[in-house]
Structure formats: C-alpha cells, structure tokens
Amino acid sequence: MSTVILLRHGKSTANGAGILAGRSPKVNLDDTGRAQAEKLVERLDGVPLAGLVVSPLLRCKQTVGPLAAARDLEKTVEPGLSEVDYGDWTGKELKHLAKEPLWRVVQAHASAAVFPGGEGLAAMQARSVAAVRAHDRRIAAEHGDHAVWLLCSHGDVIKAILADALGQHLDAFQRIVVDPASISVVRYTETRPFVMRVNDHGGDLRGIVPPEPKPKRGKKAAASGDAVVGGTTGR
C-alpha cells in the first residue's frame, strides 16, 4: 500500500466567523487560508505526488489549487471525503451550538452522535475510511507501494481517518487536533497503518517519502507492515 498526506483545507471565512460551515456550498478561504494554500507548494517541495484527491467542497479545491497548478496534477473529487452533513446545525454559530444537549454527546460519545437532519459521525467515519483506503489501493496499484499521494478534506473527517489508523475508538477522536492547513501522514500496509505525522504545520516532509524498493538478497527482509522493534532509526 502507499502513503497518504491528509491535508485539512486552509482557514475559511466560516472558521474566522466561528460558524459551523458544514456543506454550505460557497464558503471560501479567507486571506490567511489563501496564503496557506500558496505556502503548500513550498512545504511539499521534494515530495513526489502520485495524485490529489479532494472533497467536493470549494474550500478544499481552493486549498490544493496552487499545488495542482505547480505540479500539473488533476484533482480527483471524492464525495466520500466531503464534510460531515451537520444537517440543522449547518451555518449556525458554534457558541450557540455548544449549549445544545447533543454537543456533549459529540464531545464524549461521538459514535452515538447523529445530527438533526444530517448524518451520524459513525457513518461519516465509515464512508471516509472506505474512501481513503479505496484510493490508496488504486494509487498503489498504479504507482507502486512507495507512492505518496495527497488528500484534502475537513477537520472531523481527517480526525476520524486518523482514529481508525491509530486503532482508536471514535469516541476518543476528539483527543486528536487537526488545525486548518495542517498535515497528517499515514502509511498503509497489508497488516496495519503507520501514523507518521499529526497536525504538522511546517516540518520537513521529505522524510515521509518511502525509499524505492530494493531487490531482495540473502535473508528474507522484514515485511513492510512490520514495526521496527525499539523504534525507527531515522532516514
């Protein structure tokens, strides 16, 4: 399997206003978000990308726009990676939503949370994990297990994908922090995912690129899904 960069979209006008944007169609990046999108080109310098997969929402498409242009890559739109359908909560201020009884459920028992007129967080995790794993299999089949690709989605979606990769119950996914324009990295293997970065804002990402496969000689090498006993030694 391959390595996926999980990019949350840049800061949006709704983020700045304290509004739960959800699937509102015309939420743009603000000035900070546009600068973050431009900066992404430099942040990923030296990281070869086999593909770009994005949520259908405008703010995600805007975030990867400069990168797609710089790398001459097509954006594959994936509905399974769209924002949570927050239903009746969409477009409302977070400070008011925090007074709703459902807010405590979302915080402490996310797997039971279903938004009125919308979807449940468990359903969101199921469709987003299915989508990321399907694209990962596709890209690995097309480009090899050493391929790296980028996915641009939303905060709760990325947190749910990371929780799955960590083997963590969805009820604990609020312990994960995923800021606007942050990068998290997961490497999928046949036996388990490896979580390589979480909420990274500026680290050197060249270290996430797997080495080209070497021809096997002599003793059998460790399987690609094996963890290094004692911890990795760096690159």
XYZ file of N, CA and C in Angstrom:
705
model
N 0.848 -1.190 0.000
C 0.000 0.000 0.000
C 0.886 1.243 0.000
N 0.302 2.426 -0.028
C 1.092 3.637 -0.211
C 0.969 4.588 0.983
N 1.461 5.806 0.804
C 1.496 6.810 1.876
C 0.577 7.957 1.507
N -0.279 8.363 2.428
C -1.221 9.446 2.144
C -0.963 10.630 3.068
N -0.890 11.814 2.471
C -0.825 13.072 3.205
C -2.252 13.562 3.400
N -2.664 13.707 4.653
C -4.004 14.175 4.985
C -3.936 15.677 5.272
N -4.414 16.457 4.346
C -4.354 17.917 4.455
C -5.734 18.472 4.779
N -5.838 19.203 5.876
C -7.078 19.926 6.118
C -7.045 21.209 5.297
N -8.194 21.609 4.781
C -8.257 22.849 3.999
C -7.758 24.038 4.811
N -7.349 25.076 4.116
C -6.880 26.288 4.779
C -8.002 27.011 5.508
N -7.622 27.998 6.288
C -8.590 28.757 7.097
C -9.642 29.394 6.187
N -10.891 29.187 6.552
C -12.001 29.669 5.731
C -12.677 30.872 6.381
N -13.563 31.492 5.621
C -14.324 32.619 6.153
C -15.211 32.164 7.320
N -15.699 30.923 7.265
C -16.523 30.400 8.363
C -15.680 30.146 9.607
N -14.441 29.647 9.420
C -13.548 29.451 10.572
C -13.362 30.762 11.316
N -13.129 31.813 10.576
C -12.889 33.118 11.185
C -14.107 33.691 11.883
N -15.293 33.294 11.411
C -16.529 33.834 11.974
C -17.104 32.957 13.083
N -16.474 31.812 13.360
C -16.981 30.927 14.399
C -18.270 30.231 14.014
N -18.414 29.939 12.720
C -19.628 29.315 12.199
C -19.318 27.892 11.753
N -20.247 26.972 11.991
C -20.105 25.601 11.518
C -20.530 25.561 10.050
N -19.559 25.572 9.155
C -19.850 25.693 7.726
C -20.545 24.466 7.168
N -20.105 23.282 7.627
C -20.688 22.067 7.082
C -20.552 22.008 5.578
N -21.640 21.673 4.919
C -21.621 21.541 3.456
C -22.141 22.782 2.744
N -22.143 23.921 3.416
C -22.526 25.165 2.747
C -21.657 25.344 1.506
N -22.255 25.587 0.352
C -21.510 25.486 -0.907
C -20.546 26.626 -1.217
N -20.736 27.804 -0.656
C -19.958 28.965 -1.087
C -19.029 29.500 -0.013
N -18.526 28.625 0.839
C -17.574 29.039 1.867
C -16.178 29.059 1.254
N -15.556 30.228 1.208
C -14.239 30.421 0.599
C -13.132 30.408 1.640
N -11.904 30.286 1.173
C -10.758 30.567 2.024
C -10.692 32.059 2.292
N -10.262 32.429 3.491
C -10.020 33.852 3.755
C -8.578 34.182 3.358
N -8.120 35.384 3.677
C -6.767 35.791 3.264
C -5.701 34.862 3.837
N -5.872 34.480 5.101
C -4.920 33.550 5.720
C -4.941 32.208 5.000
N -6.130 31.714 4.693
C -6.261 30.435 4.007
C -5.637 30.448 2.622
N -5.796 31.547 1.919
C -5.180 31.639 0.575
C -3.654 31.640 0.675
N -3.137 32.314 1.691
C -1.686 32.296 1.902
C -1.212 30.888 2.264
N -1.992 30.179 3.058
C -1.648 28.797 3.411
C -1.640 27.901 2.173
N -2.576 28.128 1.264
C -2.627 27.341 0.028
C -1.388 27.592 -0.829
N -0.970 28.838 -0.914
C 0.240 29.155 -1.678
C 1.477 28.540 -1.020
N 1.524 28.573 0.301
C 2.665 28.048 1.053
C 2.797 26.536 0.889
N 1.691 25.865 0.593
C 1.700 24.412 0.463
C 2.665 23.953 -0.633
N 2.793 24.728 -1.681
C 3.700 24.371 -2.782
C 5.123 24.235 -2.258
N 5.542 25.184 -1.426
C 6.895 25.144 -0.853
C 7.021 24.034 0.190
N 5.984 23.857 1.005
C 6.043 22.835 2.059
C 6.255 21.437 1.491
N 5.693 21.189 0.326
C 5.772 19.855 -0.271
C 6.880 19.733 -1.317
N 7.747 20.732 -1.372
C 8.877 20.642 -2.290
C 9.737 19.429 -1.928
N 10.061 18.625 -2.899
C 10.856 17.431 -2.646
C 10.037 16.200 -2.337
N 8.707 16.354 -2.269
C 7.820 15.208 -2.028
C 7.086 14.892 -3.330
N 7.426 13.805 -4.004
C 6.719 13.452 -5.244
C 5.289 13.039 -4.938
N 4.353 13.475 -5.751
C 2.947 13.165 -5.508
C 2.373 12.390 -6.691
N 1.764 11.253 -6.360
C 1.167 10.414 -7.398
C -0.277 10.797 -7.687
N -0.880 11.624 -6.832
C -2.264 12.012 -7.068
C -2.772 12.987 -6.031
N -3.841 13.699 -6.394
C -4.545 14.616 -5.499
C -6.009 14.202 -5.452
N -6.525 13.976 -4.253
C -7.928 13.611 -4.066
C -8.544 14.625 -3.121
N -9.678 15.204 -3.504
C -10.236 16.299 -2.698
C -11.721 16.101 -2.419
N -12.148 16.668 -1.313
C -13.564 16.804 -1.002
C -14.221 17.654 -2.087
N -15.514 17.475 -2.324
C -16.196 18.294 -3.334
C -16.338 19.766 -2.969
N -16.090 20.136 -1.722
C -16.391 21.496 -1.286
C -15.331 22.495 -1.730
N -15.785 23.714 -1.987
C -14.960 24.754 -2.594
C -13.676 25.030 -1.828
N -13.750 25.079 -0.509
C -12.566 25.453 0.263
C -11.439 24.432 0.127
N -11.787 23.167 -0.105
C -10.749 22.153 -0.329
C -10.145 22.303 -1.723
N -10.982 22.536 -2.709
C -10.480 22.734 -4.071
C -9.565 23.955 -4.140
N -9.933 25.026 -3.426
C -9.098 26.227 -3.404
C -7.762 25.956 -2.719
N -7.771 25.129 -1.678
C -6.544 24.859 -0.929
C -5.504 24.145 -1.781
N -5.935 23.205 -2.599
C -4.970 22.455 -3.422
C -4.760 23.081 -4.795
N -5.471 24.163 -5.092
C -5.359 24.779 -6.413
C -3.940 25.154 -6.806
N -3.205 25.928 -5.986
C -1.832 26.294 -6.352
C -0.921 25.082 -6.506
N -1.086 24.078 -5.646
C -0.261 22.868 -5.725
C -0.562 22.096 -7.009
N -1.840 21.963 -7.336
C -2.219 21.249 -8.555
C -1.643 21.937 -9.785
N -1.671 23.281 -9.794
C -1.122 24.026 -10.925
C 0.396 23.866 -11.004
N 1.069 23.931 -9.854
C 2.530 23.828 -9.834
C 3.013 22.443 -10.263
N 2.259 21.415 -9.927
C 2.667 20.036 -10.240
C 1.996 19.492 -11.505
N 1.081 20.279 -12.084
C 0.330 19.837 -13.265
C -0.411 18.532 -12.964
N -1.121 18.518 -11.830
C -1.871 17.349 -11.397
C -3.371 17.620 -11.458
N -4.116 16.624 -11.894
C -5.568 16.711 -11.884
C -6.090 16.446 -10.474
N -7.182 17.112 -10.121
C -7.823 16.887 -8.825
C -8.934 15.844 -8.997
N -8.852 14.761 -8.241
C -9.919 13.757 -8.230
C -10.881 14.099 -7.102
N -12.120 14.403 -7.443
C -13.115 14.786 -6.435
C -13.758 13.522 -5.871
N -13.760 13.422 -4.541
C -14.262 12.222 -3.871
C -15.379 12.594 -2.875
N -16.645 12.306 -3.210
C -17.758 12.628 -2.297
C -17.622 11.963 -0.928
N -16.969 10.801 -0.855
C -16.806 10.121 0.422
C -15.943 10.875 1.405
N -15.228 11.901 0.927
C -14.374 12.705 1.791
C -14.964 14.091 2.065
N -16.236 14.254 1.745
C -16.899 15.531 1.988
C -17.054 15.786 3.483
N -17.329 17.022 3.807
C -17.543 17.414 5.201
C -18.723 16.638 5.795
N -18.754 16.549 7.111
C -19.902 15.966 7.800
C -21.165 16.715 7.379
N -22.234 15.979 7.154
C -23.527 16.624 6.933
C -24.101 16.951 8.309
N -23.917 18.191 8.720
C -24.363 18.605 10.050
C -25.851 18.932 10.102
N -26.542 18.791 8.984
C -27.988 18.981 8.970
C -28.409 20.346 9.478
N -29.284 20.354 10.481
C -29.838 21.605 11.007
C -28.793 22.468 11.712
N -27.648 21.888 12.032
C -26.584 22.664 12.678
C -25.788 23.496 11.666
N -25.919 23.206 10.398
C -25.136 23.884 9.362
C -25.400 25.385 9.363
N -24.315 26.152 9.357
C -24.422 27.602 9.262
C -24.671 28.307 10.577
N -24.747 27.562 11.681
C -25.006 28.180 12.980
C -23.708 28.475 13.723
N -23.777 29.421 14.653
C -22.585 29.792 15.418
C -22.247 28.712 16.442
N -20.959 28.432 16.555
C -20.506 27.393 17.479
C -20.855 27.728 18.926
N -20.815 29.001 19.280
C -21.087 29.379 20.672
C -22.528 29.061 21.063
N -23.440 29.069 20.095
C -24.826 28.700 20.378
C -24.998 27.184 20.362
N -24.314 26.504 19.433
C -24.403 25.051 19.347
C -23.855 24.381 20.609
N -22.885 25.036 21.250
C -22.280 24.465 22.464
C -23.285 24.345 23.608
N -24.423 24.995 23.504
C -25.456 24.930 24.544
C -26.466 23.807 24.288
N -26.368 23.177 23.110
C -27.286 22.099 22.762
C -26.907 20.810 23.505
N -27.887 20.012 23.932
C -27.573 18.730 24.601
C -26.708 17.813 23.737
N -26.914 17.839 22.426
C -26.145 16.976 21.533
C -24.657 17.318 21.549
N -24.316 18.539 21.905
C -22.905 18.949 21.942
C -22.097 18.038 22.864
N -22.654 17.713 24.039
C -21.940 16.849 24.985
C -21.781 15.435 24.428
N -22.751 14.972 23.667
C -22.649 13.654 23.035
C -21.521 13.657 22.011
N -21.452 14.712 21.217
C -20.389 14.842 20.213
C -19.025 14.833 20.892
N -18.931 15.444 22.058
C -17.659 15.521 22.763
C -17.243 14.187 23.387
N -18.186 13.478 24.004
C -17.843 12.324 24.833
C -18.255 10.977 24.259
N -19.207 10.956 23.351
C -19.725 9.685 22.828
C -20.025 9.875 21.340
N -18.979 10.220 20.594
C -19.148 10.622 19.195
C -19.817 9.550 18.347
N -19.565 8.294 18.655
C -20.139 7.223 17.844
C -21.666 7.186 17.907
N -22.247 7.814 18.922
C -23.704 7.856 19.064
C -24.303 9.150 18.519
N -23.455 10.091 18.092
C -23.947 11.408 17.681
C -24.488 11.372 16.256
N -25.754 11.766 16.118
C -26.385 11.915 14.803
C -26.972 13.320 14.758
N -26.559 14.100 13.775
C -27.003 15.494 13.712
C -28.420 15.577 13.158
N -29.252 16.417 13.753
C -30.653 16.509 13.316
C -30.742 16.939 11.850
N -31.389 16.101 11.054
C -31.495 16.396 9.625
C -30.228 16.102 8.850
N -29.223 15.495 9.514
C -27.938 15.229 8.857
C -27.490 13.793 9.062
N -26.181 13.579 9.152
C -25.649 12.225 9.305
C -25.008 12.045 10.676
N -24.705 10.800 10.999
C -24.017 10.493 12.234
C -22.514 10.472 12.030
N -21.768 10.705 13.092
C -20.311 10.691 12.995
C -19.780 9.291 12.683
N -20.451 8.258 13.167
C -20.028 6.896 12.842
C -20.186 6.619 11.348
N -21.283 7.089 10.767
C -21.496 6.922 9.328
C -20.443 7.701 8.545
N -20.105 8.903 9.020
C -19.054 9.686 8.367
C -17.733 8.947 8.394
N -17.377 8.356 9.540
C -16.108 7.637 9.615
C -16.098 6.451 8.655
N -17.199 5.727 8.600
C -17.260 4.553 7.735
C -17.044 4.929 6.274
N -17.707 5.986 5.799
C -17.564 6.329 4.375
C -16.227 6.985 4.074
N -15.674 7.743 5.026
C -14.388 8.404 4.756
C -13.230 7.406 4.792
N -13.261 6.470 5.743
C -12.217 5.441 5.800
C -12.291 4.545 4.565
N -13.504 4.191 4.153
C -13.657 3.388 2.937
C -13.088 4.115 1.730
N -13.319 5.429 1.657
C -12.828 6.215 0.519
C -11.311 6.302 0.501
N -10.697 6.593 1.648
C -9.239 6.754 1.667
C -8.553 5.427 1.371
N -9.086 4.340 1.877
C -8.458 3.045 1.637
C -8.640 2.606 0.178
N -9.786 2.926 -0.426
C -10.001 2.585 -1.830
C -9.038 3.352 -2.732
N -8.869 4.643 -2.473
C -7.931 5.433 -3.282
C -6.495 4.982 -3.036
N -6.191 4.601 -1.805
C -4.839 4.133 -1.515
C -4.527 2.858 -2.290
N -5.491 1.934 -2.342
C -5.281 0.705 -3.124
C -5.110 1.022 -4.608
N -5.928 1.954 -5.090
C -5.843 2.335 -6.507
C -4.487 2.932 -6.846
N -4.021 3.854 -6.036
C -2.753 4.535 -6.310
C -1.580 3.576 -6.165
N -1.636 2.694 -5.158
C -0.571 1.703 -5.003
C -0.519 0.771 -6.209
N -1.680 0.393 -6.728
C -1.724 -0.485 -7.899
C -1.158 0.208 -9.135
N -1.388 1.516 -9.242
C -0.943 2.261 -10.416
C 0.516 2.702 -10.324
N 0.976 3.032 -9.095
C 2.291 3.665 -8.942
C 3.263 2.899 -8.053
N 2.802 1.859 -7.375
C 3.681 1.093 -6.507
C 3.514 1.456 -5.044
N 4.029 0.565 -4.175
C 3.870 0.753 -2.731
C 4.648 1.946 -2.180
N 5.604 2.469 -2.932
C 6.383 3.614 -2.452
C 5.735 4.951 -2.832
N 4.557 4.902 -3.457
C 3.897 6.128 -3.906
C 3.407 6.963 -2.723
N 3.378 8.279 -2.939
C 2.831 9.227 -1.968
C 1.727 10.008 -2.661
N 0.601 10.180 -2.001
C -0.486 10.972 -2.583
C -1.083 11.873 -1.524
N -1.862 12.844 -1.956
C -2.401 13.836 -1.029
C -3.915 13.856 -1.090
N -4.495 13.947 0.081
C -5.949 14.031 0.249
C -6.251 15.339 0.969
N -7.202 16.115 0.471
C -7.594 17.355 1.150
C -9.047 17.244 1.579
N -9.259 17.350 2.885
C -10.610 17.185 3.413
C -10.809 18.133 4.600
N -11.619 17.701 5.557
C -12.103 18.561 6.635
C -11.685 18.025 8.000
N -11.772 18.872 9.014
C -11.240 18.544 10.330
C -11.776 17.257 10.927
N -13.099 17.135 11.048
C -13.661 15.931 11.663
C -13.417 14.695 10.804
N -13.420 14.869 9.498
C -13.169 13.735 8.594
C -11.747 13.208 8.783
N -10.772 14.116 8.805
C -9.379 13.700 8.975
C -9.163 13.098 10.357
N -9.768 13.677 11.379
C -9.658 13.109 12.729
C -10.218 11.689 12.770
N -11.318 11.448 12.068
C -11.912 10.112 12.029
C -11.010 9.118 11.304
N -10.368 9.554 10.228
C -9.434 8.695 9.492
C -8.225 8.379 10.362
N -7.724 9.382 11.077
C -6.581 9.151 11.967
C -6.947 8.218 13.115
N -8.151 8.375 13.665
C -8.581 7.488 14.748
C -8.590 6.040 14.269
N -9.089 5.825 13.064
C -9.090 4.471 12.501
C -7.660 3.960 12.336
N -6.774 4.801 11.827
C -5.382 4.385 11.608
C -4.674 4.071 12.925
N -5.054 4.770 13.980
C -4.447 4.554 15.295
C -5.079 3.385 16.046
N -6.131 2.784 15.472
C -6.839 1.731 16.188
C -7.595 2.270 17.382
N -8.021 3.517 17.274
C -8.647 4.238 18.385
C -10.153 4.302 18.166
N -10.929 4.102 19.215
C -12.382 4.178 19.093
C -12.795 5.595 18.719
N -13.848 5.699 17.920
C -14.334 7.014 17.504
C -14.702 7.895 18.694
N -15.114 7.281 19.803
C -15.487 8.083 20.977
C -14.319 8.895 21.526
N -13.094 8.527 21.154
C -11.916 9.266 21.623
C -11.325 10.156 20.540
N -12.015 10.334 19.413
C -11.382 11.076 18.311
C -11.236 12.561 18.590
N -11.976 13.075 19.575
C -11.817 14.494 19.915
C -10.476 14.772 20.592
N -9.724 13.740 20.943
C -8.387 13.943 21.509
C -7.373 14.329 20.432
N -7.734 14.145 19.173
C -6.835 14.459 18.057
C -7.088 15.892 17.608
N -6.025 16.651 17.383
C -6.140 18.035 16.926
C -5.696 18.109 15.466
N -6.538 18.699 14.625
C -6.229 18.880 13.205
C -6.605 20.312 12.839
N -5.621 21.197 12.780
C -5.859 22.609 12.500
C -6.015 22.873 11.000
N -6.580 24.025 10.621
C -6.615 24.387 9.209
C -5.210 24.393 8.604
N -5.096 23.820 7.406
C -3.843 23.748 6.630
C -2.792 22.841 7.256
N -3.156 22.104 8.308
C -2.190 21.172 8.902
C -2.103 19.901 8.065
N -0.972 19.219 8.230
C -0.718 17.979 7.503
C -0.539 16.834 8.497
N -1.229 15.744 8.233
C -1.017 14.483 8.939
C -0.663 13.444 7.879
N 0.040 12.400 8.269
C 0.521 11.424 7.287
C 0.283 10.013 7.806
N -0.282 9.180 6.942
C -0.499 7.767 7.264
C 0.094 6.921 6.145
N 0.849 5.897 6.533
C 1.341 4.918 5.568
C 0.585 3.618 5.794
N -0.151 3.193 4.786
C -0.912 1.952 4.888
C -0.048 0.774 4.443
N -0.196 -0.361 5.118
C 0.480 -1.593 4.733
C -0.549 -2.713 4.749
N -0.123 -3.916 4.393
C -1.053 -5.039 4.348
C -1.569 -5.414 5.735
N -0.796 -5.146 6.773
C -1.193 -5.574 8.115
C -1.669 -4.448 9.024
N -1.142 -3.234 8.848
C -1.538 -2.139 9.731
C -1.136 -0.807 9.106
N -1.828 0.289 9.498
C -1.362 1.619 9.112
C -0.297 2.103 10.101
N 0.601 2.953 9.612
C 1.561 3.650 10.473
C 1.242 5.142 10.407
N 1.019 5.764 11.564
C 0.747 7.198 11.626
C 2.084 7.911 11.794
N 2.469 8.680 10.785
C 3.809 9.267 10.737
C 3.842 10.736 11.163
N 2.774 11.446 10.934
C 2.674 12.855 11.348
C 1.231 13.146 11.749
N 1.066 14.070 12.680
C -0.268 14.545 13.056
C -0.189 16.051 13.278
N -1.067 16.794 12.604
C -1.194 18.246 12.818
C 0.125 18.979 12.613
N 0.868 18.595 11.581
C 2.159 19.223 11.279
C 1.930 20.557 10.564
N 2.637 21.582 11.015
C 2.464 22.913 10.421
C 3.672 23.416 9.645
N 4.793 22.708 9.701
C 5.930 23.276 8.982
C 7.162 22.413 8.971
N 7.037 21.161 9.379
C 8.208 20.291 9.392
C 8.650 19.898 7.994
N 9.875 19.421 7.881
C 10.416 18.920 6.619
C 9.714 17.598 6.307
N 8.977 17.557 5.214
C 8.174 16.388 4.886
C 8.887 15.391 3.980
N 10.121 15.682 3.600
C 10.817 14.754 2.707
C 11.042 13.396 3.368
N 11.073 13.374 4.688
C 11.299 12.129 5.406
C 10.151 11.139 5.318
N 8.979 11.590 4.846
C 7.852 10.658 4.743
C 7.909 9.836 3.464
N 8.760 10.226 2.536
C 8.808 9.545 1.241
C 9.504 8.193 1.402
N 8.824 7.098 1.105
C 9.461 5.785 1.261
C 10.585 5.614 0.244
N 11.626 4.848 0.596
C 12.681 4.578 -0.379
C 12.175 3.656 -1.478
N 12.808 3.738 -2.631
C 12.469 2.818 -3.707
C 12.721 1.392 -3.231
N 11.857 0.436 -3.618
C 12.097 -0.940 -3.192
C 13.413 -1.489 -3.716
N 14.124 -2.219 -2.856
C 15.407 -2.808 -3.253
C 15.218 -4.285 -3.571
N 16.017 -4.818 -4.519
C 15.924 -6.247 -4.786
C 16.315 -7.062 -3.559
N 15.571 -8.124 -3.295
C 15.843 -8.961 -2.126
C 17.082 -9.812 -2.356
N 17.948 -9.836 -1.346
C 19.159 -10.656 -1.422
C 19.338 -11.399 -0.109
N 19.757 -12.619 -0.212
C 20.095 -13.373 1.005
C 18.896 -13.581 1.891
N 19.007 -13.133 3.148
C 17.976 -13.381 4.143
C 16.692 -12.638 3.795
N 15.596 -13.220 4.224
C 14.295 -12.609 3.993
C 14.181 -11.306 4.782
N 13.791 -10.243 4.093
C 13.644 -8.940 4.758
C 12.359 -8.922 5.575
N 12.312 -8.006 6.544
C 11.094 -7.842 7.336
C 9.961 -7.381 6.427
N 8.764 -7.823 6.731
C 7.613 -7.412 5.938
C 7.391 -5.909 6.073
N 6.819 -5.308 5.011
C 6.632 -3.856 5.023
C 5.666 -3.406 6.110
N 4.806 -4.321 6.590
C 3.873 -3.973 7.648
C 4.406 -4.193 9.042
N 5.687 -4.609 9.165
C 6.271 -4.827 10.481
C 6.763 -3.514 11.074
N 6.547 -3.338 12.378
C 7.113 -2.188 13.081
C 8.564 -2.496 13.438
N 9.375 -1.449 13.533
C 10.785 -1.627 13.922
C 10.852 -1.772 15.433
N 11.352 -2.908 15.893
C 11.470 -3.138 17.332
C 12.479 -2.153 17.911
N 12.089 -1.444 18.958
C 12.961 -0.431 19.554
C 12.783 0.943 18.953
N 12.015 1.043 17.857
C 11.772 2.336 17.222
C 12.623 2.533 15.981
N 12.148 3.384 15.093
C 12.880 3.651 13.854
C 14.170 4.385 14.139
N 15.114 4.284 13.235
C 16.415 4.934 13.406
C 16.566 6.180 12.554
N 15.482 6.619 11.906
C 15.550 7.801 11.065
C 16.021 7.453 9.680
N 16.126 8.514 8.859
C 16.495 8.315 7.458
C 17.770 9.079 7.164
